[in-house]
Structure formats: structure tokens, C-alpha cells
Tab-separated table of C-alpha atoms in Angstrom:
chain	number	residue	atom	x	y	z
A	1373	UNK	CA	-35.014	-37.013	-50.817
A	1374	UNK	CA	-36.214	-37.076	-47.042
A	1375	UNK	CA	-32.737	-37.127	-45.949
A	1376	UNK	CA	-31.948	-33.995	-48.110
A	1377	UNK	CA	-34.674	-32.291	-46.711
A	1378	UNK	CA	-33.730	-33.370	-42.631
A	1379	UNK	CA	-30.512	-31.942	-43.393
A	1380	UNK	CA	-31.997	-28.384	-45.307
A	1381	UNK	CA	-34.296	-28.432	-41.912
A	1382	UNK	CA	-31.376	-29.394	-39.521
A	1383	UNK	CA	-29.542	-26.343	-40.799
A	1384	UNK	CA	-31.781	-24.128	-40.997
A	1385	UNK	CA	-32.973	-24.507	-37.305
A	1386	UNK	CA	-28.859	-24.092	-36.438
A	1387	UNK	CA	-28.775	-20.829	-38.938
A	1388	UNK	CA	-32.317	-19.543	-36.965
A	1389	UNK	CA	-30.507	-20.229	-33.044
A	1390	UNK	CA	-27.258	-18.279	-33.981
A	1391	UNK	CA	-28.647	-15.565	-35.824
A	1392	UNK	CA	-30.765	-14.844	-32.582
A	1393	UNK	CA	-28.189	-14.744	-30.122
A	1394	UNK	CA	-27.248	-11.675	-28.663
A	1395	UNK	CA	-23.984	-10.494	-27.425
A	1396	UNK	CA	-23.960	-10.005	-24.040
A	1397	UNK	CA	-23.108	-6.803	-22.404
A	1398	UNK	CA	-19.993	-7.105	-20.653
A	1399	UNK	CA	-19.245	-4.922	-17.388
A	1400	UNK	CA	-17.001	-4.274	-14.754
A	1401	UNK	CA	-17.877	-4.618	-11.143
A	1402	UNK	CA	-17.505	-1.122	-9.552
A	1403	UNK	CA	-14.726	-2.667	-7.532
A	1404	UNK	CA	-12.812	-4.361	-10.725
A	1405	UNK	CA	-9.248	-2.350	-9.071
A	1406	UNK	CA	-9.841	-4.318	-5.250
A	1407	UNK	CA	-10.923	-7.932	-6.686
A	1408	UNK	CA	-8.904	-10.843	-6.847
A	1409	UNK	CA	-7.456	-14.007	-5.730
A	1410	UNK	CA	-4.018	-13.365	-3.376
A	1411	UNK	CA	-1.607	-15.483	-2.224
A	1412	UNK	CA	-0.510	-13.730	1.369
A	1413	UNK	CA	1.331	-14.194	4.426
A	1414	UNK	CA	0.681	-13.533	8.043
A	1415	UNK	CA	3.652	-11.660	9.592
A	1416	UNK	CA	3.643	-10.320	13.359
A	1417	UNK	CA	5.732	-7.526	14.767
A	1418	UNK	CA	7.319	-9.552	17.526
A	1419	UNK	CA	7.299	-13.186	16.232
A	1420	UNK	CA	8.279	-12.069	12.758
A	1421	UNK	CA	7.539	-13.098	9.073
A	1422	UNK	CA	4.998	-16.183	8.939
A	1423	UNK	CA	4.593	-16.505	12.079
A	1424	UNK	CA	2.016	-19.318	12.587
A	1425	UNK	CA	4.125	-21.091	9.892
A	1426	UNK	CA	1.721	-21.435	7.479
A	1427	UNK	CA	3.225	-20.143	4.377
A	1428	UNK	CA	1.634	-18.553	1.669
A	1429	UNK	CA	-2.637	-19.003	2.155
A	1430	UNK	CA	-5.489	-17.781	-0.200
A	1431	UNK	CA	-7.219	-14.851	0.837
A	1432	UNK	CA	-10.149	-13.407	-1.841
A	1433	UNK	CA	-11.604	-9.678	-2.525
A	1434	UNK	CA	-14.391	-9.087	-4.115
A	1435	UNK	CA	-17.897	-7.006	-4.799
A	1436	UNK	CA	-20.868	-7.083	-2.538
A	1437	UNK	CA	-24.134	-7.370	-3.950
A	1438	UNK	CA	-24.709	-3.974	-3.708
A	1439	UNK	CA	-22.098	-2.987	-6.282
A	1440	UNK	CA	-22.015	0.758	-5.265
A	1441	UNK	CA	-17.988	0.982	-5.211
A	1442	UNK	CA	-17.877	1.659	-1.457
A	1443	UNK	CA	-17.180	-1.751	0.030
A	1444	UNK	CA	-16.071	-5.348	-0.543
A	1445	UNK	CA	-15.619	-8.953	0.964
A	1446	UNK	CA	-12.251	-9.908	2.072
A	1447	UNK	CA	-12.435	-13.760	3.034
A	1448	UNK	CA	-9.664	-16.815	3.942
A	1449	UNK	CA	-12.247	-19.256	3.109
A	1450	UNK	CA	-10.872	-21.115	5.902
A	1451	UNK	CA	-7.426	-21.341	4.692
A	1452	UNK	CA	-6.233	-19.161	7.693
A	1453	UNK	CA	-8.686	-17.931	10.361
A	1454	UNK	CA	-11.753	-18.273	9.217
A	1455	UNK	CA	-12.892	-14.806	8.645
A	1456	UNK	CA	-15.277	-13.352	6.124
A	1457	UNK	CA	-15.791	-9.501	6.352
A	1458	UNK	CA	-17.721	-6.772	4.127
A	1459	UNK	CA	-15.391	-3.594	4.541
A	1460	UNK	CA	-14.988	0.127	3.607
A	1461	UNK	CA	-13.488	0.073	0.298
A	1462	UNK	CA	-12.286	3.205	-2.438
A	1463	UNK	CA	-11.283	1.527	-5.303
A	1464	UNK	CA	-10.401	4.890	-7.088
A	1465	UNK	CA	-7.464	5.072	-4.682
A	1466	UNK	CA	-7.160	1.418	-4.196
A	1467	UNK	CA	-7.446	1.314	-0.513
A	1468	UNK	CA	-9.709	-0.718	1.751
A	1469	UNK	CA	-10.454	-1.156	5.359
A	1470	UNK	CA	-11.490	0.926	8.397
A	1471	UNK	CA	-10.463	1.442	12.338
A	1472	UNK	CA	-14.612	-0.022	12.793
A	1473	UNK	CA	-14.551	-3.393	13.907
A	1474	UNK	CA	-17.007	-5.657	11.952
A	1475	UNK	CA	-18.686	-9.391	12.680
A	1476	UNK	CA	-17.246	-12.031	10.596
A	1477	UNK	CA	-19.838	-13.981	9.087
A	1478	UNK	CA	-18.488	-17.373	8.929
A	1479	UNK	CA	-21.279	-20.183	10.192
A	1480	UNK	CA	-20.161	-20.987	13.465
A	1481	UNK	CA	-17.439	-18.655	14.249
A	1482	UNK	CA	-18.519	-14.702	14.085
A	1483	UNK	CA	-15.401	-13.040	15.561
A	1484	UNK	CA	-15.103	-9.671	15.827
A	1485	UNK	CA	-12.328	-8.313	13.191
A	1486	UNK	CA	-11.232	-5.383	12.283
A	1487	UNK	CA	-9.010	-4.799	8.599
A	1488	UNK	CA	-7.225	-1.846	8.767
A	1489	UNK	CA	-4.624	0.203	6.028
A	1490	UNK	CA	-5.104	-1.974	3.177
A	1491	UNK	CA	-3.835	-1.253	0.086
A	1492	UNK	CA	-3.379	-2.450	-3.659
A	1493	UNK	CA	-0.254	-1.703	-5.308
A	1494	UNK	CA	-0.730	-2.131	-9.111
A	1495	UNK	CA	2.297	-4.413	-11.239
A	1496	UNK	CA	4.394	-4.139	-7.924
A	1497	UNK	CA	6.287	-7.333	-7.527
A	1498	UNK	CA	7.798	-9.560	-10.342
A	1499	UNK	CA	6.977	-13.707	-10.002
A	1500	UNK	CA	9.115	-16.504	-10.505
A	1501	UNK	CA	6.947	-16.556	-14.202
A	1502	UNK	CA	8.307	-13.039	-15.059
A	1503	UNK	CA	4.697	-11.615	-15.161
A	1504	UNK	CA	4.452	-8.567	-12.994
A	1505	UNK	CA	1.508	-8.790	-10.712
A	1506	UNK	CA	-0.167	-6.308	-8.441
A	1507	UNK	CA	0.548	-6.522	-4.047
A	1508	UNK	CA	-1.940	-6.292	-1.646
A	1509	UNK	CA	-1.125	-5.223	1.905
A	1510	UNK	CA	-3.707	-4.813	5.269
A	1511	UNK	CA	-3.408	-5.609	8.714
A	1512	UNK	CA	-5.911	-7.704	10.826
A	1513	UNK	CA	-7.027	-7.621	14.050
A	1514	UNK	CA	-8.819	-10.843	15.418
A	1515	UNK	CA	-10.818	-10.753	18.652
A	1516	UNK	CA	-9.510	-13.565	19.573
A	1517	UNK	CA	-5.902	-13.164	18.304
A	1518	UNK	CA	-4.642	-12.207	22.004
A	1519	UNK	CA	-4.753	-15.694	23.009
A	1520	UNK	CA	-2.181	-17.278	20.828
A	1521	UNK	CA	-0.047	-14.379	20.683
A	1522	UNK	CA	-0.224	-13.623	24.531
A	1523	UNK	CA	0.128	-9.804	23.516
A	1524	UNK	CA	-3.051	-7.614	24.252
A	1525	UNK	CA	-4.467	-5.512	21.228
A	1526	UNK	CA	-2.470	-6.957	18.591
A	1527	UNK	CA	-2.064	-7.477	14.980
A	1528	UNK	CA	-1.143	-9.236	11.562
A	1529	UNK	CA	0.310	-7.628	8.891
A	1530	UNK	CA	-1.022	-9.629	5.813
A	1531	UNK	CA	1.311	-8.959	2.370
A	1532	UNK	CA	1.364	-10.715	-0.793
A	1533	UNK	CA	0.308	-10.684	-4.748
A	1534	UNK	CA	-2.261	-11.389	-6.920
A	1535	UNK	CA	-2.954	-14.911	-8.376
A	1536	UNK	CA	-1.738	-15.234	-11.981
A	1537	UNK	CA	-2.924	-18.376	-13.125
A	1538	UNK	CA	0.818	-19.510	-14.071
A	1539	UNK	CA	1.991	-22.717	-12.402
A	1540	UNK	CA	5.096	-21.430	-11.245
A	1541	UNK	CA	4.075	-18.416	-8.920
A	1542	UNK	CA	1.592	-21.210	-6.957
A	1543	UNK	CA	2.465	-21.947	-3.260
């Protein structure tokens, strides 16, 4: 009989937890068109496509704090130059960037960078997986960029697509 009962109380206590949960409200960040993982290259105007010949890197977008629609984070994490910067955004036009040069605020290394004529081009390039995924586009100015180019006031033109998840469009 007390074994019986443990059980009646055992589910009843489970019955009482999941009857009180509440669904939770699920949102959108006001930037939901700008964020997302990218696989990109760094292409130059003289030295051509890739050319610090490091293939395809990570580069992230995504909400400040602030969530007011009007700016985001664009970061490497390290995978390319170390660069973390919170720029003009309009995610209603899918655009980003400015011709205002901002601090990067990487520990350690707070270059001056400016990201200029980016864009987001929704379901623009097909993958190796067939799924069609969206492009970015921007180009970068480093502070710093002038001495391994050798070529005063220049720039990077970053391209590339949006991480799917599938195996197969990885680099």
C-alpha cells in the first residue's frame, strides 16, 4: 500500500510541475534580417581573391543589447583580424555599415576600422547541399591594413553566405 501511494504522490507532483509551466514568449531580435553566422573571404583589388590565403573564415552579425534595430556587432572572433565592431545597421533594407570609423573592441588590440557598403542578399547563392542561402557582402578598412598591403588607404572586400548547418557547405 505505501508503494501505491509513493507512486499516486510521485505523479501527482509531475502532473502539478507541467501543468504550471508556461510557454514562453518567443521573439525576434529587431535585427533577425542582419544576424547570422557567415562563412567569407577576404579579396583585395590588386592582390585579388583571398588574398592573405586564408580561405573561407567565420565572421558573426548580430544584435546589441540595445535591440533598437539601428545597429549590430560584426566580429571574426579572431579567425581573421581580430576585429569586433558595433555598426550602423537598417535591417528593413538589409544594409549595414557607415563611412565613420569605429574602435574595435577586442582586449588587447583596439584598431581603428571602418565597415563600409554592406549588404545582405536574401536566398542568393545555391551550396554544394542544394539549400539556397542568403550572401553577405561589406568592405573593411583596418588601420593597420597599410602595412601588409604596402598600399595607403586601402581595403577588403569581404563576400560570402550564411552558415547552414549542413556538413557539406562547411570550409
Amino acid at each position: 500500500m505505501k508503494s501505491l501511494i509513493n507512486k499516486i504522490l510521485g505523479l501527482s507532483l509531475l502532473l502539478v510541475l507541467f501543468a504550471c509551466q508556461e510557454d514562453p514568449d518567443i521573439w525576434d531580435s529587431s535585427t533577425v534580417a542582419l544576424d547570422g553566422n557567415w562563412y567569407v573571404t577576404y579579396d583585395h583589388e590588386v592582390y585579388g581573391i583571398d588574398a592573405f590565403g586564408v580561405g573561407y573564415t567565420p565572421v558573426y552579425t548580430y544584435n546589441t543589447a540595445a535591440d533598437n534595430g539601428q545597429e549590430i556587432w560584426l566580429s571574426d572572433d579572431d579567425n581573421f583580424w581580430s576585429y569586433k565592431v558595433r555598426i550602423p545597421a537598417n535591417p528593413e533594407a538589409g544594409t549595414f555599415g557607415s563611412s565613420e570609423v569605429v574602435t574595435s573592441v577586442v582586449d588587447g588590440y583596439e584598431i581603428q576600422v571602418k565597415i563600409e557598403n554592406g549588404q545582405i542578399f536574401p536566398a542568393a547563392v545555391e551550396l554544394p547541399s542544394g539549400v539556397m542561402a542568403d550572401s553577405i557582402y561589406f568592405e573593411v578598412w583596418f588601420e593597420d591594413l597599410e602595412d601588409a598591403t604596402g598600399i595607403a588607404n586601402d581595403k577588403l572586400m569581404v563576400s560570402g553566405y550564411r552558415q547552414t548547418g549542413f556538413t557539406e557547405d562547411e570550409h
